[in-house]
Protein backbone atom coordinates (compact mmCIF):
# COMPACT_ATOMS: atom_id res chain seq x y z
CA UNK A 1 0.00 0.00 0.00
CA UNK A 2 1.15 3.47 -0.79
CA UNK A 3 2.45 4.97 2.40
CA UNK A 4 1.38 8.42 1.30
CA UNK A 5 -2.25 7.45 1.83
CA UNK A 6 -2.16 9.11 5.23
CA UNK A 7 -1.17 12.70 5.17
CA UNK A 8 1.66 13.55 7.53
CA UNK A 9 1.35 16.36 9.97
CA UNK A 10 4.12 18.86 9.35
CA UNK A 11 7.30 18.12 11.21
CA UNK A 12 6.27 14.72 12.46
CA UNK A 13 6.90 11.27 11.17
CA UNK A 14 3.72 9.31 10.80
CA UNK A 15 4.31 5.61 10.89
CA UNK A 16 2.37 3.98 8.14
CA UNK A 17 2.49 0.25 7.70
CA UNK A 18 3.03 -1.38 4.37
CA UNK A 19 0.24 -3.88 4.75
CA UNK A 20 -2.98 -2.46 6.05
CA UNK A 21 -6.40 -3.78 6.15
CA UNK A 22 -9.77 -2.98 7.43
CA UNK A 23 -10.98 -0.02 5.53
CA UNK A 24 -14.47 1.30 5.35
CA UNK A 25 -15.58 1.69 1.76
CA UNK A 26 -19.17 2.67 2.16
CA UNK A 27 -21.60 3.29 5.00
CA UNK A 28 -25.35 3.33 4.85
CA UNK A 29 -27.56 4.37 7.74
CA UNK A 30 -31.28 4.44 8.15
CA UNK A 31 -33.05 5.93 11.18
CA UNK A 32 -29.98 5.70 13.40
CA UNK A 33 -30.50 8.32 16.12
CA UNK A 34 -30.83 11.62 14.24
CA UNK A 35 -29.37 10.26 11.02
CA UNK A 36 -32.45 9.46 8.91
CA UNK A 37 -30.66 8.43 5.81
CA UNK A 38 -26.95 8.43 5.09
CA UNK A 39 -25.17 6.84 2.17
CA UNK A 40 -21.56 7.79 1.92
CA UNK A 41 -18.26 6.44 0.62
CA UNK A 42 -15.11 6.95 2.63
CA UNK A 43 -11.72 7.14 0.98
CA UNK A 44 -8.48 5.94 2.54
CA UNK A 45 -6.55 8.24 4.81
CA UNK A 46 -7.84 10.87 7.12
CA UNK A 47 -11.59 11.48 7.06
CA UNK A 48 -12.77 14.53 8.93
CA UNK A 49 -16.40 14.48 10.01
CA UNK A 50 -17.20 18.11 10.69
CA UNK A 51 -20.11 20.39 11.37
CA UNK A 52 -21.51 22.36 14.30
CA UNK A 53 -22.31 20.64 17.59
CA UNK A 54 -25.30 18.30 17.96
CA UNK A 55 -25.71 17.60 14.26
CA UNK A 56 -24.93 13.88 14.35
CA UNK A 57 -21.14 13.58 14.00
CA UNK A 58 -20.68 11.33 17.00
CA UNK A 59 -23.73 9.29 16.02
CA UNK A 60 -22.04 8.44 12.75
CA UNK A 61 -19.00 7.05 14.57
CA UNK A 62 -21.19 5.28 17.11
CA UNK A 63 -23.08 3.52 14.28
CA UNK A 64 -19.82 2.51 12.69
CA UNK A 65 -18.41 1.11 15.91
CA UNK A 66 -21.58 -0.90 16.42
CA UNK A 67 -20.53 -2.81 13.32
CA UNK A 68 -17.37 -3.75 15.17
CA UNK A 69 -18.64 -4.91 18.58
CA UNK A 70 -22.35 -5.39 17.92
CA UNK A 71 -23.43 -2.85 20.49
CA UNK A 72 -23.12 0.76 21.47
CA UNK A 73 -20.88 1.81 24.33
CA UNK A 74 -22.57 5.20 24.47
CA UNK A 75 -26.23 4.25 24.73
CA UNK A 76 -27.84 3.41 28.06
CA UNK A 77 -30.79 1.84 26.27
CA UNK A 78 -30.49 0.29 22.87
CA UNK A 79 -33.90 1.50 21.76
CA UNK A 80 -32.50 5.03 22.00
CA UNK A 81 -30.47 4.14 18.92
CA UNK A 82 -33.60 3.99 16.78
CA UNK A 83 -34.77 7.36 15.53
CA UNK A 84 -37.74 8.64 17.46
CA UNK A 85 -40.95 7.36 15.84
CA UNK A 86 -39.18 4.97 13.46
CA UNK A 87 -39.79 1.21 13.74
CA UNK A 88 -36.20 0.19 13.06
CA UNK A 89 -32.65 1.39 12.50
CA UNK A 90 -30.27 -0.11 10.00
CA UNK A 91 -26.49 0.14 9.61
CA UNK A 92 -24.74 -1.38 6.62
CA UNK A 93 -21.01 -1.09 6.09
CA UNK A 94 -19.03 -2.34 3.17
CA UNK A 95 -15.42 -2.90 4.18
CA UNK A 96 -12.28 -3.94 2.37
CA UNK A 97 -10.39 -6.86 3.83
CA UNK A 98 -7.16 -8.45 2.73
CA UNK A 99 -9.05 -11.17 0.91
CA UNK A 100 -11.86 -9.18 -0.60
CA UNK A 101 -14.83 -7.20 0.55
CA UNK A 102 -17.21 -7.78 3.39
CA UNK A 103 -20.67 -6.47 4.12
CA UNK A 104 -21.48 -5.99 7.79
CA UNK A 105 -25.02 -5.23 8.80
CA UNK A 106 -26.89 -4.46 12.00
CA UNK A 107 -30.65 -4.03 12.18
CA UNK A 108 -32.40 -2.88 15.35
CA UNK A 109 -36.17 -3.27 15.53
CA UNK A 110 -38.56 -2.19 18.20
CA UNK A 111 -40.49 -4.99 19.90
CA UNK A 112 -39.59 -8.31 21.46
CA UNK A 113 -39.01 -9.22 25.07
CA UNK A 114 -36.15 -6.76 25.63
CA UNK A 115 -37.84 -3.87 23.89
CA UNK A 116 -35.58 -4.33 20.92
CA UNK A 117 -34.65 -7.05 18.45
CA UNK A 118 -31.19 -6.94 16.99
CA UNK A 119 -30.11 -8.79 13.89
CA UNK A 120 -26.44 -8.94 12.96
CA UNK A 121 -25.26 -10.20 9.59
CA UNK A 122 -21.93 -10.68 7.90
CA UNK A 123 -22.12 -11.03 4.14
CA UNK A 124 -25.83 -11.70 4.46
CA UNK A 125 -25.31 -14.57 6.92
CA UNK A 126 -27.16 -14.13 10.17
CA UNK A 127 -24.94 -14.24 13.27
CA UNK A 128 -27.08 -15.78 16.01
CA UNK A 129 -24.31 -15.23 18.55
CA UNK A 130 -22.64 -11.95 19.28
CA UNK A 131 -19.31 -13.80 19.32
CA UNK A 132 -19.75 -14.72 15.65
CA UNK A 133 -19.95 -11.04 14.80
CA UNK A 134 -17.48 -9.29 17.08
CA UNK A 135 -13.89 -9.04 15.90
CA UNK A 136 -14.61 -9.37 12.21
CA UNK A 137 -14.30 -5.64 11.62
CA UNK A 138 -11.58 -4.46 14.00
CA UNK A 139 -11.91 -0.86 15.13
CA UNK A 140 -10.76 1.29 17.99
CA UNK A 141 -13.26 3.88 19.17
CA UNK A 142 -11.81 6.80 21.07
CA UNK A 143 -14.46 8.77 22.95
CA UNK A 144 -14.02 11.87 25.13
CA UNK A 145 -14.95 9.72 28.15
CA UNK A 146 -11.89 7.57 27.39
CA UNK A 147 -9.77 10.46 28.64
CA UNK A 148 -11.05 9.43 32.10
CA UNK A 149 -9.87 5.86 31.62
CA UNK A 150 -7.08 6.19 34.18
CA UNK A 151 -8.85 8.51 36.58
CA UNK A 152 -12.27 6.80 36.47
CA UNK A 153 -13.80 3.86 38.29
CA UNK A 154 -12.32 0.35 37.81
CA UNK A 155 -15.25 -0.79 35.63
CA UNK A 156 -14.02 1.54 32.88
CA UNK A 157 -10.65 -0.20 32.80
CA UNK A 158 -12.30 -3.64 32.86
CA UNK A 159 -14.45 -2.58 29.92
CA UNK A 160 -11.35 -1.33 28.13
CA UNK A 161 -9.79 -4.78 28.51
CA UNK A 162 -13.03 -6.55 27.58
CA UNK A 163 -13.71 -4.59 24.39
CA UNK A 164 -10.17 -5.32 23.28
CA UNK A 165 -10.26 -8.96 24.39
CA UNK A 166 -13.58 -9.58 22.67
CA UNK A 167 -12.32 -8.15 19.40
CA UNK A 168 -9.17 -10.24 19.51
CA UNK A 169 -10.76 -13.54 20.55
CA UNK A 170 -14.47 -14.29 20.07
CA UNK A 171 -14.18 -16.89 22.84
CA UNK A 172 -13.26 -14.16 25.31
CA UNK A 173 -16.71 -12.67 24.77
CA UNK A 174 -18.48 -16.01 25.12
CA UNK A 175 -16.61 -16.75 28.31
CA UNK A 176 -17.47 -13.31 29.65
CA UNK A 177 -21.14 -13.71 28.77
CA UNK A 178 -21.49 -17.02 30.59
CA UNK A 179 -19.51 -15.65 33.54
CA UNK A 180 -21.87 -12.69 33.83
CA UNK A 181 -24.89 -14.97 33.59
CA UNK A 182 -23.64 -17.22 36.39
CA UNK A 183 -22.72 -14.15 38.44
CA UNK A 184 -26.22 -12.69 38.11
CA UNK A 185 -27.69 -16.04 39.18
CA UNK A 186 -25.42 -16.33 42.21
CA UNK A 187 -26.00 -12.73 43.29
CA UNK A 188 -29.72 -13.34 43.01
CA UNK A 189 -29.35 -16.40 45.25
CA UNK A 190 -27.32 -14.38 47.77
CA UNK A 191 -30.22 -11.96 47.97
CA UNK A 192 -33.10 -14.42 47.98
CA UNK A 193 -32.07 -18.00 48.78
CA UNK A 194 -28.50 -18.31 50.08
CA UNK A 195 -28.38 -22.07 50.59
CA UNK A 196 -24.80 -23.30 50.57
CA UNK A 197 -25.50 -26.29 48.31
CA UNK A 198 -27.01 -24.01 45.66
CA UNK A 199 -24.38 -21.29 45.94
CA UNK A 200 -21.61 -23.86 45.58
CA UNK A 201 -22.89 -25.05 42.20
CA UNK A 202 -22.54 -21.55 40.85
CA UNK A 203 -19.18 -21.11 42.54
CA UNK A 204 -17.76 -23.97 40.49
CA UNK A 205 -19.03 -22.34 37.29
CA UNK A 206 -17.69 -18.94 38.34
CA UNK A 207 -14.33 -20.39 39.33
CA UNK A 208 -13.87 -22.21 36.02
CA UNK A 209 -15.04 -19.37 33.84
CA UNK A 210 -13.44 -16.73 36.07
CA UNK A 211 -10.02 -18.38 35.95
CA UNK A 212 -10.11 -18.48 32.15
CA UNK A 213 -11.01 -14.78 32.02
CA UNK A 214 -8.34 -13.92 34.58
CA UNK A 215 -5.64 -15.71 32.59
CA UNK A 216 -6.80 -14.09 29.35
CA UNK A 217 -6.73 -10.64 30.93
CA UNK A 218 -3.30 -11.29 32.42
CA UNK A 219 -1.99 -12.23 28.99
CA UNK A 220 -3.67 -9.20 27.46
CA UNK A 221 -2.10 -6.78 29.94
CA UNK A 222 1.29 -8.42 29.47
CA UNK A 223 1.08 -7.65 25.77
CA UNK A 224 -0.34 -4.16 26.27
CA UNK A 225 2.22 -3.06 28.83
CA UNK A 226 5.25 -2.60 26.56
CA UNK A 227 3.13 -0.93 23.89
CA UNK A 228 1.57 1.51 26.33
CA UNK A 229 5.01 2.25 27.80
CA UNK A 230 6.48 2.93 24.37
CA UNK A 231 3.62 5.16 23.19
CA UNK A 232 3.77 7.09 26.43
CA UNK A 233 7.50 7.75 26.21
CA UNK A 234 7.12 9.00 22.65
CA UNK A 235 4.05 10.97 23.49
CA UNK A 236 5.67 12.78 26.42
CA UNK A 237 9.01 13.12 24.66
CA UNK A 238 10.74 10.79 27.10
CA UNK A 239 9.64 12.81 30.12
CA UNK A 240 7.28 10.25 31.62
CA UNK A 241 7.45 6.55 32.26
CA UNK A 242 4.25 4.54 32.08
CA UNK A 243 3.78 1.13 33.63
CA UNK A 244 0.54 -0.83 33.74
CA UNK A 245 -0.16 -3.76 35.99
CA UNK A 246 -3.05 -6.19 36.04
CA UNK A 247 -4.77 -6.31 39.43
CA UNK A 248 -6.87 -9.47 39.43
CA UNK A 249 -9.38 -10.06 42.19
CA UNK A 250 -7.28 -12.98 43.38
CA UNK A 251 -3.57 -13.51 43.94
CA UNK A 252 -2.19 -14.64 40.58
CA UNK A 253 0.77 -16.69 41.73
CA UNK A 254 -0.18 -19.65 39.63
CA UNK A 255 -0.68 -19.33 35.91
CA UNK A 256 -2.05 -22.86 35.81
CA UNK A 257 -5.80 -22.82 35.14
CA UNK A 258 -6.54 -25.74 37.49
CA UNK A 259 -4.70 -24.18 40.40
CA UNK A 260 -6.44 -20.89 39.79
CA UNK A 261 -9.82 -22.65 39.88
CA UNK A 262 -8.81 -24.13 43.24
CA UNK A 263 -7.79 -20.70 44.50
CA UNK A 264 -11.13 -19.20 43.49
CA UNK A 265 -13.02 -22.03 45.20
CA UNK A 266 -11.01 -21.54 48.40
CA UNK A 267 -11.76 -17.83 48.29
CA UNK A 268 -15.48 -18.46 47.81
CA UNK A 269 -15.49 -20.88 50.72
CA UNK A 270 -13.68 -18.32 52.87
CA UNK A 271 -15.84 -15.30 52.05
CA UNK A 272 -19.24 -16.96 51.52
CA UNK A 273 -20.48 -15.89 54.94
CA UNK A 274 -19.55 -12.30 54.30
CA UNK A 275 -21.08 -12.49 50.82
CA UNK A 276 -24.38 -13.65 52.27
CA UNK A 277 -24.36 -10.62 54.58
CA UNK A 278 -23.39 -8.21 51.79
CA UNK A 279 -25.64 -10.01 49.29
CA UNK A 280 -23.11 -9.89 46.48
CA UNK A 281 -20.21 -11.92 45.09
CA UNK A 282 -16.94 -10.37 46.26
CA UNK A 283 -14.36 -12.31 44.24
CA UNK A 284 -13.93 -12.70 40.52
CA UNK A 285 -13.06 -10.90 37.32
CA UNK A 286 -15.90 -8.43 37.94
CA UNK A 287 -13.70 -6.97 40.70
CA UNK A 288 -10.49 -6.78 38.66
CA UNK A 289 -8.64 -3.58 37.97
CA UNK A 290 -5.75 -2.28 35.96
CA UNK A 291 -3.22 -0.18 37.84
CA UNK A 292 -1.48 2.61 35.94
CA UNK A 293 1.79 4.07 37.18
CA UNK A 294 3.37 7.26 35.87
CA UNK A 295 6.98 7.69 36.93
CA UNK A 296 6.45 5.03 39.57
CA UNK A 297 3.39 6.62 41.16
CA UNK A 298 -0.16 5.28 40.95
CA UNK A 299 -1.61 7.75 38.45
CA UNK A 300 -5.20 7.26 39.52
CA UNK A 301 -4.50 8.59 42.98
CA UNK A 302 -1.34 10.65 42.66
CA UNK A 303 -1.25 11.80 39.03
CA UNK A 304 -2.21 15.26 37.82
CA UNK A 305 -5.22 15.49 35.56
CA UNK A 306 -2.93 16.10 32.61
CA UNK A 307 -0.91 13.00 33.43
CA UNK A 308 -4.05 10.92 33.80
CA UNK A 309 -5.37 12.05 30.43
CA UNK A 310 -2.08 11.50 28.66
CA UNK A 311 -1.82 8.04 30.18
CA UNK A 312 -5.37 7.32 29.02
CA UNK A 313 -4.38 8.24 25.47
CA UNK A 314 -1.38 5.94 25.69
CA UNK A 315 -3.66 3.09 26.75
CA UNK A 316 -5.95 3.68 23.79
CA UNK A 317 -3.01 3.83 21.42
CA UNK A 318 -1.72 0.59 22.92
CA UNK A 319 -5.14 -0.94 22.24
CA UNK A 320 -4.82 -0.10 18.56
CA UNK A 321 -1.19 -1.21 18.59
CA UNK A 322 -2.01 -4.61 20.05
CA UNK A 323 -4.79 -5.18 17.54
CA UNK A 324 -2.31 -4.43 14.81
CA UNK A 325 0.24 -6.85 16.30
CA UNK A 326 -2.29 -9.61 16.78
CA UNK A 327 -4.13 -9.33 13.50
CA UNK A 328 -1.34 -8.16 11.27
CA UNK A 329 -3.38 -5.15 10.26
CA UNK A 330 -4.03 -1.90 12.03
CA UNK A 331 -7.66 -1.35 13.02
CA UNK A 332 -9.86 1.38 11.69
CA UNK A 333 -9.55 4.31 14.09
CA UNK A 334 -12.53 6.37 15.20
CA UNK A 335 -11.64 9.52 17.12
CA UNK A 336 -14.75 11.08 18.50
CA UNK A 337 -14.32 14.67 19.60
CA UNK A 338 -10.97 13.92 21.19
CA UNK A 339 -9.00 16.69 19.59
CA UNK A 340 -11.18 19.46 20.94
CA UNK A 341 -10.30 18.22 24.42
CA UNK A 342 -6.56 18.50 23.84
CA UNK A 343 -4.26 21.48 23.52
CA UNK A 344 -2.35 22.08 20.33
CA UNK A 345 0.85 20.35 21.38
CA UNK A 346 -0.95 17.23 22.53
CA UNK A 347 -3.12 17.17 19.41
CA UNK A 348 -0.02 17.34 17.30
CA UNK A 349 1.64 14.62 19.31
CA UNK A 350 -1.43 12.37 19.17
CA UNK A 351 -1.76 12.74 15.41
CA UNK A 352 1.88 11.93 15.03
CA UNK A 353 1.65 8.75 17.05
CA UNK A 354 -1.54 7.25 15.77
CA UNK A 355 -0.87 3.69 14.74
CA UNK A 356 -0.39 3.10 11.05
CA UNK A 357 -4.04 2.80 10.22
CA UNK A 358 -4.88 3.31 6.63
CA UNK A 359 -8.09 4.98 7.52
CA UNK A 360 -8.94 7.28 10.38
CA UNK A 361 -12.25 8.98 11.05
CA UNK A 362 -12.15 12.05 13.23
CA UNK A 363 -15.07 14.18 14.35
CA UNK A 364 -14.20 17.80 14.93
CA UNK A 365 -16.06 21.08 15.04
CA UNK A 366 -13.25 23.26 13.69
CA UNK A 367 -11.55 21.41 10.93
CA UNK A 368 -9.01 24.24 10.54
CA UNK A 369 -7.39 23.00 13.72
CA UNK A 370 -6.32 19.82 11.96
CA UNK A 371 -5.98 21.15 8.45
CA UNK A 372 -3.23 23.45 9.62
CA UNK A 373 -1.25 20.46 10.84
CA UNK A 374 -1.50 18.40 7.68
CA UNK A 375 0.18 18.94 4.40
CA UNK A 376 -1.38 16.00 2.59
CA UNK A 377 -4.91 15.63 1.30
CA UNK A 378 -7.78 14.67 3.51
CA UNK A 379 -11.49 14.14 2.97
CA UNK A 380 -14.14 16.13 4.71
CA UNK A 381 -17.70 15.09 5.44
CA UNK A 382 -19.93 17.88 6.68
CA UNK A 383 -22.89 16.82 8.80
CA UNK A 384 -25.75 19.20 9.32
CA UNK A 385 -29.06 18.28 10.97
CA UNK A 386 -28.57 14.56 10.51
CA UNK A 387 -27.50 14.67 6.90
CA UNK A 388 -24.16 14.53 5.19
CA UNK A 389 -23.89 17.45 2.83
CA UNK A 390 -22.74 16.63 -0.66
CA UNK A 391 -19.35 18.14 -1.33
CA UNK B 1 -58.20 -7.92 15.61
CA UNK B 2 -61.26 -5.78 15.00
CA UNK B 3 -60.88 -6.49 11.32
CA UNK B 4 -62.10 -10.07 11.78
CA UNK B 5 -65.45 -11.50 12.79
CA UNK B 6 -65.48 -12.16 16.53
CA UNK B 7 -65.05 -16.00 16.38
CA UNK B 8 -61.99 -15.66 14.14
CA UNK B 9 -60.55 -12.94 16.35
CA UNK B 10 -61.06 -15.20 19.35
CA UNK B 11 -59.27 -18.11 17.65
CA UNK B 12 -56.38 -15.83 16.68
CA UNK B 13 -56.09 -14.59 20.23
CA UNK B 14 -56.08 -18.17 21.62
CA UNK B 15 -53.49 -19.36 19.09
CA UNK B 16 -51.18 -16.44 19.72
CA UNK B 17 -50.85 -17.59 23.35
CA UNK B 18 -48.81 -20.55 22.07
CA UNK B 19 -45.02 -20.40 22.30
CA UNK B 20 -43.23 -19.21 19.12
CA UNK B 21 -46.59 -18.19 17.60
CA UNK B 22 -46.74 -14.48 16.95
CA UNK B 23 -49.80 -12.50 15.80
CA UNK B 24 -48.99 -13.03 12.11
CA UNK B 25 -48.65 -16.81 12.43
CA UNK B 26 -51.74 -16.99 14.63
CA UNK B 27 -53.68 -15.18 11.94
CA UNK B 28 -52.47 -17.57 9.24
CA UNK B 29 -53.28 -20.62 11.35
CA UNK B 30 -56.73 -19.31 12.21
CA UNK B 31 -57.60 -18.59 8.58
CA UNK B 32 -56.32 -22.04 7.68
CA UNK B 33 -58.57 -23.63 10.29
CA UNK B 34 -61.53 -21.73 8.84
CA UNK B 35 -60.80 -23.37 5.48
CA UNK B 36 -60.23 -26.89 6.91
CA UNK B 37 -62.83 -29.62 6.41
CA UNK B 38 -65.13 -30.36 9.34
CA UNK B 39 -63.50 -33.78 9.66
CA UNK B 40 -59.97 -32.40 9.96
CA UNK B 41 -61.12 -29.88 12.53
CA UNK B 42 -62.77 -32.65 14.57
CA UNK B 43 -59.55 -34.65 14.45
CA UNK B 44 -57.57 -31.67 15.68
CA UNK B 45 -60.02 -31.04 18.50
CA UNK B 46 -60.06 -34.67 19.58
CA UNK B 47 -56.25 -34.83 19.43
CA UNK B 48 -56.01 -31.86 21.76
CA UNK B 49 -58.64 -33.33 24.08
CA UNK B 50 -56.96 -36.73 24.11
CA UNK B 51 -53.65 -35.20 25.10
CA UNK B 52 -55.26 -33.43 28.01
CA UNK B 53 -57.20 -36.51 29.12
CA UNK B 54 -54.57 -39.19 28.75
CA UNK B 55 -51.17 -37.64 29.27
CA UNK B 56 -49.82 -37.59 32.78
CA UNK B 57 -46.47 -37.72 34.53
CA UNK B 58 -44.94 -41.12 35.05
CA UNK B 59 -44.77 -41.61 38.82
CA UNK B 60 -41.31 -43.16 38.51
CA UNK B 61 -39.40 -41.02 36.03
CA UNK B 62 -41.61 -37.93 35.73
CA UNK B 63 -41.67 -38.21 31.92
CA UNK B 64 -44.88 -37.53 30.05
CA UNK B 65 -46.75 -40.76 29.36
CA UNK B 66 -50.18 -42.20 28.61
CA UNK B 67 -49.73 -44.94 31.19
CA UNK B 68 -48.17 -45.18 34.60
CA UNK B 69 -45.45 -46.44 34.77
CA UNK B 70 -44.48 -45.23 31.31
CA UNK B 71 -43.31 -47.47 28.45
CA UNK B 72 -39.64 -47.18 29.35
CA UNK B 73 -40.17 -47.70 33.09
CA UNK B 74 -42.33 -50.79 32.50
CA UNK B 75 -40.04 -52.35 29.87
CA UNK B 76 -38.32 -55.40 31.47
CA UNK B 77 -35.55 -55.27 28.84
CA UNK B 78 -34.20 -51.90 30.06
CA UNK B 79 -31.17 -51.65 32.29
CA UNK B 80 -32.44 -50.53 35.71
CA UNK B 81 -29.00 -49.82 37.11
CA UNK B 82 -28.40 -46.76 34.90
CA UNK B 83 -30.41 -43.53 34.97
CA UNK B 84 -30.06 -40.70 32.51
CA UNK B 85 -31.18 -37.38 34.04
CA UNK B 86 -32.59 -34.87 31.55
CA UNK B 87 -34.25 -31.47 31.87
CA UNK B 88 -37.30 -31.95 29.64
CA UNK B 89 -39.25 -34.77 27.96
CA UNK B 90 -37.87 -33.63 24.60
CA UNK B 91 -34.33 -34.38 25.79
CA UNK B 92 -35.32 -37.95 26.72
CA UNK B 93 -36.95 -38.27 23.29
CA UNK B 94 -33.73 -37.07 21.61
CA UNK B 95 -31.62 -39.65 23.47
CA UNK B 96 -34.20 -42.34 22.75
CA UNK B 97 -33.99 -41.51 19.02
CA UNK B 98 -30.25 -42.15 19.15
CA UNK B 99 -30.99 -45.79 20.17
CA UNK B 100 -27.66 -45.74 21.98
CA UNK B 101 -29.06 -45.82 25.49
CA UNK B 102 -30.76 -48.81 27.09
CA UNK B 103 -31.10 -47.52 30.66
CA UNK B 104 -33.83 -45.56 32.43
CA UNK B 105 -34.63 -41.85 32.41
CA UNK B 106 -35.40 -39.23 34.93
CA UNK B 107 -37.05 -36.01 33.76
CA UNK B 108 -36.41 -33.01 36.00
CA UNK B 109 -39.01 -30.81 34.38
CA UNK B 110 -36.64 -27.88 33.97
CA UNK B 111 -33.27 -26.55 35.11
CA UNK B 112 -32.14 -24.35 38.00
CA UNK B 113 -32.61 -20.70 37.15
CA UNK B 114 -32.72 -18.50 40.25
CA UNK B 115 -33.39 -15.35 38.22
CA UNK B 116 -36.57 -16.96 36.89
CA UNK B 117 -37.47 -18.19 40.36
CA UNK B 118 -36.72 -21.84 39.60
CA UNK B 119 -35.00 -23.55 42.52
CA UNK B 120 -34.44 -27.23 43.39
CA UNK B 121 -37.98 -27.47 44.82
CA UNK B 122 -39.44 -26.76 41.40
CA UNK B 123 -37.65 -29.76 39.86
CA UNK B 124 -38.45 -33.42 40.44
CA UNK B 125 -35.33 -33.95 42.52
CA UNK B 126 -36.93 -35.57 45.58
CA UNK B 127 -38.47 -38.18 43.28
CA UNK B 128 -35.00 -38.93 41.91
CA UNK B 129 -33.59 -39.27 45.43
CA UNK B 130 -36.42 -41.65 46.32
CA UNK B 131 -35.48 -43.79 43.31
CA UNK B 132 -31.86 -43.78 44.48
CA UNK B 133 -32.90 -45.11 47.90
CA UNK B 134 -34.15 -48.34 46.31
CA UNK B 135 -30.52 -49.19 45.67
CA UNK B 136 -30.74 -50.63 42.14
CA UNK B 137 -29.25 -47.53 40.51
CA UNK B 138 -25.46 -47.70 40.30
CA UNK B 139 -24.81 -45.10 37.60
CA UNK B 140 -26.32 -41.66 36.98
CA UNK B 141 -25.66 -39.81 33.72
CA UNK B 142 -26.37 -36.09 33.97
CA UNK B 143 -27.51 -35.02 30.51
CA UNK B 144 -28.40 -31.35 30.88
CA UNK B 145 -27.51 -28.76 28.26
CA UNK B 146 -24.01 -27.22 28.33
CA UNK B 147 -25.42 -23.81 29.32
CA UNK B 148 -25.01 -21.88 32.58
CA UNK B 149 -28.38 -23.22 33.79
CA UNK B 150 -27.71 -26.78 32.63
CA UNK B 151 -24.22 -26.82 34.11
CA UNK B 152 -25.37 -25.40 37.44
CA UNK B 153 -28.14 -28.03 37.63
CA UNK B 154 -25.70 -30.84 36.88
CA UNK B 155 -23.22 -29.56 39.47
CA UNK B 156 -25.96 -29.27 42.07
CA UNK B 157 -27.24 -32.79 41.39
CA UNK B 158 -23.69 -34.18 41.32
CA UNK B 159 -23.07 -32.87 44.83
CA UNK B 160 -26.35 -34.35 46.00
CA UNK B 161 -25.91 -37.76 44.39
CA UNK B 162 -22.22 -38.51 44.88
CA UNK B 163 -22.50 -39.18 48.64
CA UNK B 164 -25.18 -41.79 47.85
CA UNK B 165 -22.63 -43.92 46.08
CA UNK B 166 -23.49 -44.24 42.39
CA UNK B 167 -21.06 -43.49 39.58
CA UNK B 168 -22.03 -39.99 38.43
CA UNK B 169 -21.04 -38.76 35.00
CA UNK B 170 -21.76 -35.82 32.76
CA UNK B 171 -22.37 -36.03 29.01
CA UNK B 172 -19.15 -35.42 27.07
CA UNK B 173 -19.00 -32.10 25.30
CA UNK B 174 -16.96 -31.75 22.20
CA UNK B 175 -16.90 -31.89 18.48
CA UNK B 176 -20.05 -32.74 16.56
CA UNK B 177 -19.77 -35.76 14.28
CA UNK B 178 -18.66 -34.80 10.80
CA UNK B 179 -17.27 -31.48 12.04
CA UNK B 180 -14.06 -29.93 10.82
CA UNK B 181 -11.40 -29.26 13.49
CA UNK B 182 -10.55 -26.12 11.62
CA UNK B 183 -13.99 -24.65 12.14
CA UNK B 184 -14.46 -25.60 15.78
CA UNK B 185 -14.36 -22.66 18.16
CA UNK B 186 -11.70 -22.58 20.85
CA UNK B 187 -14.00 -23.43 23.74
CA UNK B 188 -15.40 -26.52 22.02
CA UNK B 189 -11.92 -27.59 21.03
CA UNK B 190 -10.53 -27.04 24.53
CA UNK B 191 -13.37 -29.06 26.05
CA UNK B 192 -12.89 -31.84 23.49
CA UNK B 193 -9.25 -32.00 24.50
CA UNK B 194 -10.17 -32.14 28.19
CA UNK B 195 -12.61 -34.94 27.50
CA UNK B 196 -10.35 -36.91 25.17
CA UNK B 197 -10.37 -40.70 25.35
CA UNK B 198 -7.78 -43.42 25.05
CA UNK B 199 -7.79 -45.30 21.80
PDB file of C-alpha atoms in Angstrom, chain A residues 9 29 38 61 65 86 99 106 117 148 196 229 240 277 282 298 315 325 374 377 379:
ATOM      1  CA  UNK A   9       1.352  16.357   9.967  1.00  0.00           C
ATOM      2  CA  UNK A  29     -27.559   4.368   7.739  1.00  0.00           C
ATOM      3  CA  UNK A  38     -26.947   8.425   5.093  1.00  0.00           C
ATOM      4  CA  UNK A  61     -19.001   7.054  14.574  1.00  0.00           C
ATOM      5  CA  UNK A  65     -18.408   1.111  15.911  1.00  0.00           C
ATOM      6  CA  UNK A  86     -39.177   4.969  13.465  1.00  0.00           C
ATOM      7  CA  UNK A  99      -9.047 -11.169   0.905  1.00  0.00           C
ATOM      8  CA  UNK A 106     -26.890  -4.462  12.000  1.00  0.00           C
ATOM      9  CA  UNK A 117     -34.650  -7.048  18.455  1.00  0.00           C
ATOM     10  CA  UNK A 148     -11.045   9.430  32.101  1.00  0.00           C
ATOM     11  CA  UNK A 196     -24.802 -23.299  50.570  1.00  0.00           C
ATOM     12  CA  UNK A 229       5.012   2.251  27.795  1.00  0.00           C
ATOM     13  CA  UNK A 240       7.277  10.245  31.617  1.00  0.00           C
ATOM     14  CA  UNK A 277     -24.360 -10.625  54.579  1.00  0.00           C
ATOM     15  CA  UNK A 282     -16.943 -10.368  46.260  1.00  0.00           C
ATOM     16  CA  UNK A 298      -0.156   5.281  40.950  1.00  0.00           C
ATOM     17  CA  UNK A 315      -3.657   3.087  26.751  1.00  0.00           C
ATOM     18  CA  UNK A 325       0.237  -6.854  16.301  1.00  0.00           C
ATOM     19  CA  UNK A 374      -1.502  18.404   7.681  1.00  0.00           C
ATOM     20  CA  UNK A 377      -4.908  15.630   1.297  1.00  0.00           C
ATOM     21  CA  UNK A 379     -11.489  14.143   2.970  1.00  0.00           C
TER      22      UNK A 379
END
